[in-house]
C-alpha cells in the first residue's frame, strides 16, 4: 500500500488557501501529519476521506484514483473525524452493529466482528452504555472501533488526542500502535508528542504548505548542533525574541527556558541543547514564515 499525493490544492470560496501544491508519499505504518491549528490538516484529511473535493492535483492509493473513484476508496477507508456526532441513549454495541450493517459486513459475521472490536478497544465492559455518556478517552476509543470496522487499509484519524488527559492519551497511543504495519494510518495532529510516540514517517504543514516530509530522526539530525538554550527572566523574553530566532520557550519551575536556532554558538550564556521534535516543529514553522 502506498498513498501518493501530488500538487494538491484547495481554496475555499472565502479565499482561504487551505492547501497549496501539497505533495506527499505515504507508505504503510503510522504517518504523522503535524501542523498548528488552521494549517490545512482537516481539509487534507477530508479530501482523502472523499468527503470534500480538491481544486487540482492527484491522490492515488496503489492504483486507485482517490479523487475520482470514491466508492473504491470508501471500501478501504476507516475514518475518525475530528468531531463525530453520537445519538443520545444509543449504546456502543447498538451503534457498532448498526454501522457494521452500513459497512456491508455480512449478517453472520456482524456479532463476532463487533464483539472483537469492543474487546480490542477495551470497551467491552461499557458496551451497553450510551456513547454520549462516555468520557473523552472512551469516546475516542469508540471512534477507533468504528473506524476499524470492515478491515480498512487506509485509516485516517483527525486530531484524535485533543482534549484527552495524559492517561487517556497513553491508552489511545497503545491502541493506535497496535493497528498494524500493513495498513496506512494517517494521524493528523497539532500535538508533537503524538508524532514522537507513534510515527515512523511524518510531514509538517502550515498555511497549506508542506514544510518538511521525512522521518522524525532525519529532521532531528538536521537540526543537531543548531539548538541552544538559556534560562532567562520572564521580562526578557521579548528582548530575546528581537535578538535571536527563538523557537520555543518553556517554563521550568516558573522560569522560562528558551530554545534558539543558530548555526554557531550565540555565546551570551547559551548552552548547546539536544534538538527534540518540538524544536523541529517550531524551527520549520519559523523558517516557513520567514520565506513567505
Ligand atoms: P486544521 O485542520 O489544520 O486546523 P483546516 O483544514 O481545518 O486546518 O483549515 C485550514 C484553513 O481553511 C483555515 O484557515 C480555516 O479557517 C479554513 N477553512 C476550513 N474549512 C473552511 C470552510 N469550510 N470554509 C472556509 N474556510 C475554511
Coordinates of C-alpha atoms and ligand atoms in Angstrom, one line a residue:
X1 CA 0.0 0.0 0.0
X2 CA 1.2 3.4 -0.9
X3 CA -0.6 6.7 -0.9
X4 CA 0.8 9.2 -3.4
X5 CA -0.4 12.8 -3.2
X6 CA 0.7 15.2 -5.9
X7 CA 0.2 19.0 -6.2
X8 CA -3.0 19.0 -4.3
X9 CA -4.6 22.5 -3.9
X10 CA -7.8 23.7 -2.3
X11 CA -9.0 27.3 -1.9
X12 CA -12.3 27.9 -0.1
X13 CA -14.9 30.3 -1.5
X14 CA -13.8 32.9 1.1
X15 CA -10.3 32.9 -0.5
X16 CA -8.5 30.9 2.2
X17 CA -5.8 28.8 0.5
X18 CA -6.2 25.7 2.7
X19 CA -3.8 23.6 0.6
X20 CA -1.2 24.8 -1.8
X21 CA 0.5 22.4 -4.0
X22 CA 0.8 19.6 -1.4
X23 CA 2.8 16.5 -2.5
X24 CA 3.4 13.6 -0.1
X25 CA 4.4 9.9 -0.3
X26 CA 2.7 8.0 2.5
X27 CA 3.8 4.4 3.0
X28 CA 2.2 1.8 5.3
X29 CA 2.6 2.3 9.0
X30 CA 1.8 5.3 11.2
X31 CA 2.2 8.6 9.4
X32 CA 2.1 11.9 11.4
X33 CA 0.7 15.0 9.8
X34 CA 1.8 17.7 12.1
X35 CA 0.7 21.3 11.9
X36 CA -0.8 24.1 14.1
X37 CA -4.5 24.9 14.0
X38 CA -5.6 26.2 10.7
X39 CA -2.7 24.5 8.8
X40 CA -4.9 22.7 6.5
X41 CA -4.8 19.2 8.1
X42 CA -8.6 18.6 8.3
X43 CA -9.0 19.8 4.7
X44 CA -6.4 17.3 3.5
X45 CA -8.0 14.5 5.6
X46 CA -11.5 15.3 4.3
X47 CA -10.3 15.2 0.7
X48 CA -8.5 11.9 1.3
X49 CA -11.6 10.6 3.0
X50 CA -13.7 11.5 -0.1
X51 CA -15.8 14.0 1.8
X52 CA -14.6 17.1 0.0
X53 CA -13.2 17.8 -3.5
X54 CA -9.8 19.3 -4.2
X55 CA -9.4 22.1 -6.8
X56 CA -6.4 20.4 -8.5
X57 CA -3.8 17.8 -8.0
X58 CA -4.0 14.0 -7.7
X59 CA -4.0 11.3 -5.0
X60 CA -3.6 7.7 -5.7
X61 CA -3.8 4.7 -3.3
X62 CA -1.9 2.0 -5.1
X63 CA -3.8 2.1 -8.4
X64 CA -7.0 3.7 -7.1
X65 CA -7.7 7.3 -8.1
X66 CA -8.7 8.7 -4.7
X67 CA -10.2 11.9 -6.0
X68 CA -12.4 10.2 -8.6
X69 CA -13.1 6.6 -7.6
X70 CA -14.7 7.5 -4.3
X71 CA -16.6 4.2 -3.8
X72 CA -13.4 2.2 -4.1
X73 CA -11.7 4.4 -1.5
X74 CA -14.7 4.2 0.9
X75 CA -14.5 0.4 0.8
X76 CA -10.9 0.6 2.1
X77 CA -11.3 3.5 4.4
X78 CA -11.6 3.9 8.1
X79 CA -12.1 7.5 9.3
X80 CA -12.2 9.1 12.7
X81 CA -13.2 12.7 12.1
X82 CA -12.2 15.5 14.5
X83 CA -15.7 15.5 15.9
X84 CA -18.3 12.9 15.4
X85 CA -21.9 13.1 16.5
X86 CA -23.4 10.3 18.6
X87 CA -27.1 9.7 19.2
X88 CA -28.2 10.1 22.8
X89 CA -29.1 6.8 24.6
X90 CA -27.7 4.5 21.9
X91 CA -25.2 2.1 23.3
X92 CA -21.8 1.4 21.8
X93 CA -22.9 -2.1 21.0
X94 CA -26.0 -1.0 19.1
X95 CA -24.2 1.7 17.3
X96 CA -21.4 -0.6 16.1
X97 CA -23.9 -3.2 15.0
X98 CA -25.7 -0.5 13.1
X99 CA -22.5 0.7 11.5
X100 CA -21.5 -2.8 10.7
X101 CA -24.7 -3.2 8.6
X102 CA -23.9 0.1 6.8
X103 CA -20.4 -1.1 6.1
X104 CA -21.8 -4.2 4.4
X105 CA -20.4 -6.7 6.9
X106 CA -22.3 -10.0 6.3
X107 CA -25.0 -10.6 8.9
X108 CA -23.5 -13.9 10.2
X109 CA -20.2 -12.1 11.0
X110 CA -21.5 -8.9 12.5
X111 CA -21.8 -10.0 16.1
X112 CA -18.3 -11.6 16.1
X113 CA -16.7 -8.6 14.4
X114 CA -18.4 -6.1 16.7
X115 CA -17.6 -8.0 19.9
X116 CA -14.0 -8.4 18.9
X117 CA -13.7 -4.7 18.3
X118 CA -15.2 -3.8 21.6
X119 CA -12.7 -6.1 23.3
X120 CA -9.9 -4.6 21.3
X121 CA -10.6 -1.0 22.3
X122 CA -11.2 -2.1 25.8
X123 CA -14.9 -1.0 25.9
X124 CA -16.4 -4.5 26.4
X125 CA -17.4 -3.7 30.0
X126 CA -19.0 -0.5 28.9
X127 CA -20.7 -1.8 25.7
X128 CA -24.2 -1.3 26.9
X129 CA -23.7 2.3 28.0
X130 CA -24.7 5.2 25.8
X131 CA -21.7 6.5 23.8
X132 CA -23.0 10.0 24.6
X133 CA -22.2 9.3 28.3
X134 CA -18.6 8.2 27.7
X135 CA -15.5 10.2 28.8
X136 CA -13.4 11.8 26.1
X137 CA -10.9 8.9 26.1
X138 CA -13.7 6.2 25.9
X139 CA -15.3 8.2 23.1
X140 CA -12.1 8.3 21.1
X141 CA -11.6 4.6 21.6
X142 CA -15.1 4.0 20.4
X143 CA -14.2 6.2 17.4
X144 CA -11.3 3.9 16.6
X145 CA -13.6 0.8 16.9
X146 CA -16.0 2.3 14.3
X147 CA -13.0 3.3 12.1
X148 CA -11.7 -0.3 12.2
X149 CA -14.9 -1.9 11.1
X150 CA -14.6 -3.7 7.8
X151 CA -10.8 -4.1 8.0
X152 CA -9.7 -0.8 6.4
X153 CA -6.4 -0.4 4.6
X154 CA -6.4 3.3 4.9
X155 CA -7.1 4.7 8.3
X156 CA -7.4 8.4 8.9
X157 CA -7.6 9.9 12.4
X158 CA -8.0 13.6 12.7
X159 CA -6.8 15.3 15.9
X160 CA -7.6 12.2 18.0
X161 CA -5.9 13.1 21.2
X162 CA -7.0 16.8 21.6
X163 CA -8.8 17.1 24.9
X164 CA -7.6 13.8 26.3
X165 CA -5.9 13.7 29.7
X166 CA -2.4 12.2 29.8
X167 CA -3.6 8.8 31.0
X168 CA -6.3 8.6 28.3
X169 CA -3.8 9.8 25.7
X170 CA -1.4 6.9 26.6
X171 CA -4.2 4.3 26.4
X172 CA -5.1 5.8 23.0
X173 CA -1.4 5.6 21.8
X174 CA -1.3 2.0 22.8
X175 CA -4.4 1.3 20.8
X176 CA -3.2 3.1 17.7
X177 CA 0.2 1.4 17.9
X178 CA -1.5 -2.0 17.7
X179 CA -3.3 -1.3 14.5
X180 CA -0.6 -2.9 12.4
X181 CA 2.1 -2.3 10.0
X182 CA 0.4 -3.4 6.8
X183 CA -2.1 -0.6 6.7
X184 CA -1.7 3.2 6.2
X185 CA -2.6 5.2 9.3
X186 CA -2.6 8.9 8.9
X187 CA -2.6 10.7 12.2
X188 CA -3.3 14.4 11.9
X189 CA -2.4 16.4 15.0
X190 CA -1.0 19.7 16.4
X191 CA 0.5 17.8 19.3
X192 CA 4.2 17.0 18.7
X193 CA 4.1 14.2 21.3
X194 CA 1.6 12.2 19.3
X195 CA 4.1 12.1 16.4
X196 CA 7.1 11.4 18.7
X197 CA 5.4 8.5 20.3
X198 CA 3.9 6.8 17.3
X199 CA 5.0 7.8 13.9
X200 CA 7.8 6.4 11.7
X201 CA 7.2 9.0 9.0
X202 CA 5.9 12.5 9.2
X203 CA 5.2 15.8 7.5
X204 CA 4.9 19.2 8.9
X205 CA 2.5 21.6 7.3
X206 CA 1.5 25.2 7.9
X207 CA -0.6 27.6 5.8
X208 CA -1.5 24.8 3.5
X209 CA 2.2 24.1 2.5
X210 CA 4.5 21.2 3.3
X211 CA 7.4 22.4 5.3
X212 CA 9.0 19.0 5.9
X213 CA 8.4 15.4 4.9
X214 CA 10.6 12.5 6.1
X215 CA 11.4 10.6 9.2
X216 CA 11.5 12.3 12.6
X217 CA 15.1 11.1 13.0
X218 CA 16.3 12.8 9.8
X219 CA 14.7 16.0 10.9
X220 CA 16.3 15.8 14.3
X221 CA 19.7 15.0 12.8
X222 CA 19.5 18.0 10.5
X223 CA 18.9 20.3 13.5
X224 CA 21.6 18.8 15.7
X225 CA 24.1 21.5 16.8
X226 CA 21.8 24.4 15.9
X227 CA 19.7 24.5 19.0
X228 CA 20.8 26.5 22.1
X229 CA 19.1 27.0 25.4
X230 CA 19.2 29.5 28.2
X231 CA 17.2 30.2 31.3
X232 CA 16.1 33.9 31.3
X233 CA 13.8 36.1 33.3
X234 CA 10.2 36.5 32.1
X235 CA 10.6 40.2 31.4
X236 CA 13.5 39.4 29.0
X237 CA 11.5 37.2 26.6
X238 CA 10.7 40.0 24.1
X239 CA 14.2 41.3 24.1
X240 CA 15.5 37.8 23.2
X241 CA 12.9 37.4 20.6
X242 CA 14.1 40.5 18.9
X243 CA 17.7 39.4 19.0
X244 CA 17.5 35.7 18.3
X245 CA 15.5 33.2 16.4
X246 CA 13.6 31.9 19.4
X247 CA 11.8 28.7 18.6
X248 CA 10.3 27.8 21.9
X249 CA 10.1 28.8 25.5
X250 CA 9.1 26.5 28.3
X251 CA 8.5 27.3 31.9
X252 CA 10.6 25.1 34.2
X253 CA 9.9 25.7 37.8
X254 CA 8.3 29.1 36.9
X255 CA 11.3 30.3 34.9
X256 CA 11.4 30.5 31.1
X257 CA 13.9 28.4 29.3
X258 CA 14.2 29.5 25.7
X259 CA 15.5 27.5 22.7
X260 CA 17.0 29.5 19.9
X261 CA 18.2 28.5 16.5
X262 CA 21.7 29.4 15.5
X263 CA 24.3 27.7 13.2
X264 CA 27.0 28.9 15.5
X265 CA 27.3 29.2 19.3
X266 CA 25.5 32.5 20.2
X267 CA 27.6 33.0 23.4
X268 CA 25.7 35.2 25.8
X269 CA 25.3 32.4 28.3
X270 CA 23.6 30.0 25.8
X271 CA 24.3 26.3 26.1
X272 CA 24.1 23.6 23.4
X273 CA 20.8 21.7 23.7
X274 CA 19.7 18.4 22.2
X275 CA 17.2 19.1 19.4
X276 CA 13.8 17.5 20.1
X277 CA 10.8 17.1 17.8
X278 CA 9.3 20.2 19.4
X279 CA 12.3 22.2 18.2
X280 CA 11.9 20.7 14.7
X281 CA 8.3 21.7 14.6
X282 CA 8.8 25.3 15.6
X283 CA 12.0 25.7 13.6
X284 CA 10.2 24.6 10.4
X285 CA 7.3 26.8 11.1
X286 CA 9.6 29.8 11.8
X287 CA 11.6 29.1 8.6
X288 CA 8.3 28.8 6.6
X289 CA 7.2 32.2 7.9
X290 CA 10.5 33.8 7.0
X291 CA 10.3 32.7 3.4
X292 CA 6.7 33.8 2.9
Ligands
LIG1 P1 -6.5 22.3 10.5 O1 -7.3 21.0 10.4 O2 -5.0 22.1 10.3 O3 -6.8 23.1 11.7 P2 -8.3 23.2 8.4 O4 -8.1 22.4 7.2 O5 -9.5 23.0 9.3 O6 -6.9 23.2 9.3 O7 -8.3 24.7 7.9 C1 -7.4 25.3 7.0 C2 -7.8 26.8 6.7 O8 -9.0 26.7 6.0 C3 -8.1 27.6 8.0 O9 -7.7 28.9 7.7 C4 -9.6 27.5 8.1 O10 -10.1 28.6 8.7 C5 -10.0 27.4 6.6 N1 -11.3 26.7 6.4 C6 -11.5 25.4 6.8 N2 -12.7 25.0 6.4 C7 -13.3 26.0 5.8 C8 -14.5 26.3 5.1 N3 -15.5 25.3 5.0 N4 -14.7 27.5 4.5 C9 -13.8 28.4 4.6 N5 -12.6 28.3 5.2 C10 -12.4 27.1 5.8

